[in-house]
Amino acid sequence: MGVKQPEITLDMRVSARSNPNSWLYVIDPEFGPDADVPPWGVVGAYPVDARGEVVERFRFNGDYRPSPAALRLPVTSNPLERLLQLIHTRHRDQRDLLPALLASPLLVYSAGTRAPGGITGFRDQHGRLVVPACTSATHVPPAWPHWREIPGADLARQLRGCPLVLNPQGPLTAVIPAAHLLALLQPPATHTTAPSPTRLRNPMPRGGAHP
């Protein structure tokens, strides 16, 4: 995630004049003026000399995690897409994805408007049968003739052991084992913590089949 040196604005120079012999910290745009900023939310800092002038020798924070806003990622359509971006930028934990996915509506492949309500799987580049689903119509592959909406929890119950591939054509894709989703659908006594999905990546499913 490459980040450019922040521009020095007029407001920053005014602030520097009021605070000579200090540091002018630059905060990620994800955090508002009154937010409690974690250490990884600081982009870095410019030194301010004895005259209150900004020294244009920016020091990056090695622990900085650029947010979706800083990286200018696409505008999201719903909370689930927003969460995917925050997980991608390490602003949220991967474990947050599973319960959000189960509570969200997803779009799955359909051969036609009157086709049966079964779930269609596809072979990925490794020959593995996976089930693709999309977070919104924007991410539905152009090759799909139709799609239909299904609650995430209902989809999880129909995977029959096949991994779920969320947004198979990106821009952000998550591959989630069926067992991890089913574990969250069991009674609370059968698990203690939410299992983590596999890391975000971009597989390209191809070829149709029914799991």
GROMACS .gro file of C-alpha atoms in nm:
model
  211
    1MET     CA    1   0.000   0.000   0.000
    2GLY     CA    2   0.206   0.293  -0.122
    3VAL     CA    3   0.135   0.629   0.040
    4LYS     CA    4   0.261   0.962  -0.086
    5GLN     CA    5   0.402   1.234   0.135
    6PRO     CA    6   0.107   1.442   0.259
    7GLU     CA    7   0.058   1.788   0.115
    8ILE     CA    8   0.128   2.077   0.354
    9THR     CA    9  -0.191   2.282   0.365
   10LEU     CA   10  -0.243   2.643   0.476
   11ASP     CA   11  -0.417   2.523   0.793
   12MET     CA   12  -0.115   2.307   0.875
   13ARG     CA   13   0.121   2.602   0.837
   14VAL     CA   14  -0.101   2.816   1.062
   15SER     CA   15  -0.100   2.543   1.326
   16ALA     CA   16   0.278   2.511   1.301
   17ARG     CA   17   0.330   2.884   1.365
   18SER     CA   18   0.146   2.845   1.693
   19ASN     CA   19   0.360   2.547   1.795
   20PRO     CA   20   0.732   2.613   1.724
   21ASN     CA   21   0.991   2.348   1.805
   22SER     CA   22   0.739   2.067   1.779
   23TRP     CA   23   0.599   1.809   1.540
   24LEU     CA   24   0.304   1.850   1.306
   25TYR     CA   25   0.124   1.515   1.299
   26VAL     CA   26  -0.078   1.404   0.997
   27ILE     CA   27  -0.378   1.183   1.072
   28ASP     CA   28  -0.546   0.938   0.834
   29PRO     CA   29  -0.872   1.083   0.689
   30GLU     CA   30  -1.066   0.792   0.839
   31PHE     CA   31  -1.048   0.967   1.177
   32GLY     CA   32  -1.242   1.284   1.252
   33PRO     CA   33  -1.107   1.581   1.449
   34ASP     CA   34  -1.248   1.449   1.779
   35ALA     CA   35  -1.166   1.082   1.723
   36ASP     CA   36  -0.944   0.875   1.949
   37VAL     CA   37  -0.669   0.797   1.697
   38PRO     CA   38  -0.477   0.470   1.745
   39PRO     CA   39  -0.100   0.470   1.680
   40TRP     CA   40  -0.152   0.307   1.339
   41GLY     CA   41  -0.390   0.589   1.239
   42VAL     CA   42  -0.104   0.842   1.227
   43VAL     CA   43   0.047   0.884   0.880
   44GLY     CA   44   0.358   1.051   1.019
   45ALA     CA   45   0.480   1.398   1.111
   46TYR     CA   46   0.658   1.708   0.983
   47PRO     CA   47   0.911   1.878   1.211
   48VAL     CA   48   0.838   2.240   1.301
   49ASP     CA   49   1.138   2.469   1.354
   50ALA     CA   50   1.194   2.746   1.611
   51ARG     CA   51   1.021   3.002   1.385
   52GLY     CA   52   0.709   2.789   1.354
   53GLU     CA   53   0.789   2.692   0.994
   54VAL     CA   54   0.717   2.344   0.865
   55VAL     CA   55   1.032   2.160   0.764
   56GLU     CA   56   0.949   1.968   0.448
   57ARG     CA   57   1.116   1.649   0.565
   58PHE     CA   58   0.825   1.421   0.641
   59ARG     CA   59   0.881   1.122   0.866
   60PHE     CA   60   0.647   0.833   0.792
   61ASN     CA   61   0.504   0.622   1.073
   62GLY     CA   62   0.620   0.265   1.014
   63ASP     CA   63   0.305   0.129   1.184
   64TYR     CA   64   0.065   0.335   0.972
   65ARG     CA   65  -0.228   0.149   0.814
   66PRO     CA   66  -0.383   0.349   0.528
   67SER     CA   67  -0.762   0.351   0.542
   68PRO     CA   68  -1.001   0.298   0.248
   69ALA     CA   69  -1.036   0.676   0.226
   70ALA     CA   70  -0.659   0.728   0.216
   71LEU     CA   71  -0.625   0.464  -0.056
   72ARG     CA   72  -0.922   0.607  -0.247
   73LEU     CA   73  -1.095   0.272  -0.269
   74PRO     CA   74  -1.432   0.264  -0.451
   75VAL     CA   75  -1.743   0.388  -0.275
   76THR     CA   76  -1.921   0.094  -0.111
   77SER     CA   77  -2.288   0.001  -0.152
   78ASN     CA   78  -2.357  -0.150   0.189
   79PRO     CA   79  -2.206  -0.220   0.533
   80LEU     CA   80  -2.068  -0.559   0.424
   81GLU     CA   81  -1.864  -0.403   0.142
   82ARG     CA   82  -1.744  -0.136   0.381
   83LEU     CA   83  -1.632  -0.407   0.625
   84LEU     CA   84  -1.442  -0.587   0.348
   85GLN     CA   85  -1.247  -0.268   0.282
   86LEU     CA   86  -1.171  -0.214   0.649
   87ILE     CA   87  -1.047  -0.573   0.682
   88HIS     CA   88  -0.835  -0.531   0.369
   89THR     CA   89  -0.673  -0.220   0.518
   90ARG     CA   90  -0.632  -0.389   0.861
   91HIS     CA   91  -0.866  -0.144   1.033
   92ARG     CA   92  -1.092  -0.435   1.136
   93ASP     CA   93  -1.020  -0.796   1.226
   94GLN     CA   94  -1.097  -1.074   0.976
   95ARG     CA   95  -1.308  -1.247   1.239
   96ASP     CA   96  -1.567  -0.968   1.206
   97LEU     CA   97  -1.650  -1.081   0.852
   98LEU     CA   98  -1.827  -1.409   0.928
   99PRO     CA   99  -2.114  -1.284   1.146
  100ALA     CA  100  -2.164  -0.984   0.916
  101LEU     CA  101  -2.180  -1.212   0.613
  102LEU     CA  102  -2.439  -1.440   0.774
  103ALA     CA  103  -2.655  -1.137   0.857
  104SER     CA  104  -2.634  -0.984   0.507
  105PRO     CA  105  -2.821  -1.052   0.184
  106LEU     CA  106  -2.601  -1.198  -0.090
  107LEU     CA  107  -2.645  -1.239  -0.465
  108VAL     CA  108  -2.591  -1.582  -0.622
  109TYR     CA  109  -2.589  -1.717  -0.976
  110SER     CA  110  -2.920  -1.799  -1.143
  111ALA     CA  111  -2.972  -1.948  -1.490
  112GLY     CA  112  -3.302  -1.763  -1.534
  113THR     CA  113  -3.579  -1.580  -1.356
  114ARG     CA  114  -3.787  -1.900  -1.335
  115ALA     CA  115  -3.499  -2.134  -1.259
  116PRO     CA  116  -3.513  -2.351  -0.945
  117GLY     CA  117  -3.369  -2.199  -0.632
  118GLY     CA  118  -3.065  -2.428  -0.612
  119ILE     CA  119  -2.711  -2.308  -0.549
  120THR     CA  120  -2.465  -2.322  -0.841
  121GLY     CA  121  -2.096  -2.391  -0.791
  122PHE     CA  122  -1.800  -2.330  -1.023
  123ARG     CA  123  -1.455  -2.483  -1.061
  124ASP     CA  124  -1.175  -2.245  -0.968
  125GLN     CA  125  -0.827  -2.242  -1.125
  126HIS     CA  126  -0.726  -2.534  -0.904
  127GLY     CA  127  -1.026  -2.746  -1.003
  128ARG     CA  128  -1.191  -2.699  -0.664
  129LEU     CA  129  -1.570  -2.660  -0.657
  130VAL     CA  130  -1.660  -2.326  -0.498
  131VAL     CA  131  -1.980  -2.123  -0.462
  132PRO     CA  132  -1.955  -1.758  -0.571
  133ALA     CA  133  -2.169  -1.486  -0.414
  134CYS     CA  134  -2.167  -1.109  -0.451
  135THR     CA  135  -2.226  -0.829  -0.205
  136SER     CA  136  -2.418  -0.611  -0.453
  137ALA     CA  137  -2.523  -0.599  -0.818
  138THR     CA  138  -2.215  -0.388  -0.897
  139HIS     CA  139  -1.992  -0.693  -0.841
  140VAL     CA  140  -2.200  -0.954  -1.026
  141PRO     CA  141  -1.986  -1.106  -1.308
  142PRO     CA  142  -2.105  -0.993  -1.654
  143ALA     CA  143  -2.116  -1.359  -1.766
  144TRP     CA  144  -2.397  -1.440  -1.522
  145PRO     CA  145  -2.729  -1.445  -1.713
  146HIS     CA  146  -2.924  -1.372  -1.394
  147TRP     CA  147  -2.879  -1.354  -1.020
  148ARG     CA  148  -3.101  -1.383  -0.717
  149GLU     CA  149  -3.082  -1.264  -0.358
  150ILE     CA  150  -3.047  -1.501  -0.065
  151PRO     CA  151  -2.982  -1.439   0.307
  152GLY     CA  152  -2.623  -1.516   0.400
  153ALA     CA  153  -2.726  -1.763   0.670
  154ASP     CA  154  -2.946  -1.956   0.423
  155LEU     CA  155  -2.663  -1.972   0.172
  156ALA     CA  156  -2.423  -2.105   0.438
  157ARG     CA  157  -2.662  -2.395   0.504
  158GLN     CA  158  -2.662  -2.491   0.134
  159LEU     CA  159  -2.287  -2.491   0.061
  160ARG     CA  160  -2.250  -2.870   0.116
  161GLY     CA  161  -1.888  -2.827   0.212
  162CYS     CA  162  -1.791  -2.602  -0.080
  163PRO     CA  163  -1.596  -2.284   0.004
  164LEU     CA  164  -1.780  -1.955  -0.044
  165VAL     CA  165  -1.605  -1.704  -0.272
  166LEU     CA  166  -1.726  -1.354  -0.201
  167ASN     CA  167  -1.711  -1.115  -0.499
  168PRO     CA  168  -1.516  -1.357  -0.726
  169GLN     CA  169  -1.415  -1.083  -0.971
  170GLY     CA  170  -1.310  -0.831  -0.708
  171PRO     CA  171  -1.207  -0.570  -0.639
  172LEU     CA  172  -1.181  -0.741  -0.297
  173THR     CA  173  -1.246  -1.114  -0.269
  174ALA     CA  174  -1.273  -1.336   0.037
  175VAL     CA  175  -1.258  -1.718   0.032
  176ILE     CA  176  -1.441  -1.866   0.330
  177PRO     CA  177  -1.458  -2.238   0.420
  178ALA     CA  178  -1.813  -2.366   0.458
  179ALA     CA  179  -1.726  -2.519   0.796
  180HIS     CA  180  -1.638  -2.178   0.939
  181LEU     CA  181  -1.979  -2.040   0.848
  182LEU     CA  182  -2.165  -2.346   0.974
  183ALA     CA  183  -1.978  -2.325   1.305
  184LEU     CA  184  -2.140  -1.988   1.371
  185LEU     CA  185  -2.486  -2.129   1.296
  186GLN     CA  186  -2.454  -2.393   1.568
  187PRO     CA  187  -2.592  -2.335   1.920
  188PRO     CA  188  -2.365  -2.102   2.126
  189ALA     CA  189  -2.245  -2.388   2.350
  190THR     CA  190  -2.068  -2.557   2.059
  191HIS     CA  191  -1.814  -2.281   1.997
  192THR     CA  192  -1.635  -2.009   2.189
  193THR     CA  193  -1.491  -1.777   1.925
  194ALA     CA  194  -1.566  -1.700   1.563
  195PRO     CA  195  -1.327  -1.883   1.328
  196SER     CA  196  -1.129  -1.665   1.091
  197PRO     CA  197  -1.184  -1.668   0.713
  198THR     CA  198  -0.893  -1.725   0.482
  199ARG     CA  199  -0.707  -1.415   0.376
  200LEU     CA  200  -0.849  -1.185   0.109
  201ARG     CA  201  -0.744  -1.278  -0.241
  202ASN     CA  202  -0.875  -1.283  -0.600
  203PRO     CA  203  -0.954  -1.630  -0.738
  204MET     CA  204  -1.127  -1.651  -1.077
  205PRO     CA  205  -1.393  -1.929  -1.074
  206ARG     CA  206  -1.472  -2.081  -1.410
  207GLY     CA  207  -1.698  -2.356  -1.543
  208GLY     CA  208  -2.038  -2.430  -1.388
  209ALA     CA  209  -2.152  -2.722  -1.176
  210HIS     CA  210  -2.390  -2.784  -0.891
  211PRO     CA  211  -2.236  -2.862  -0.550
   0.00000   0.00000   0.00000
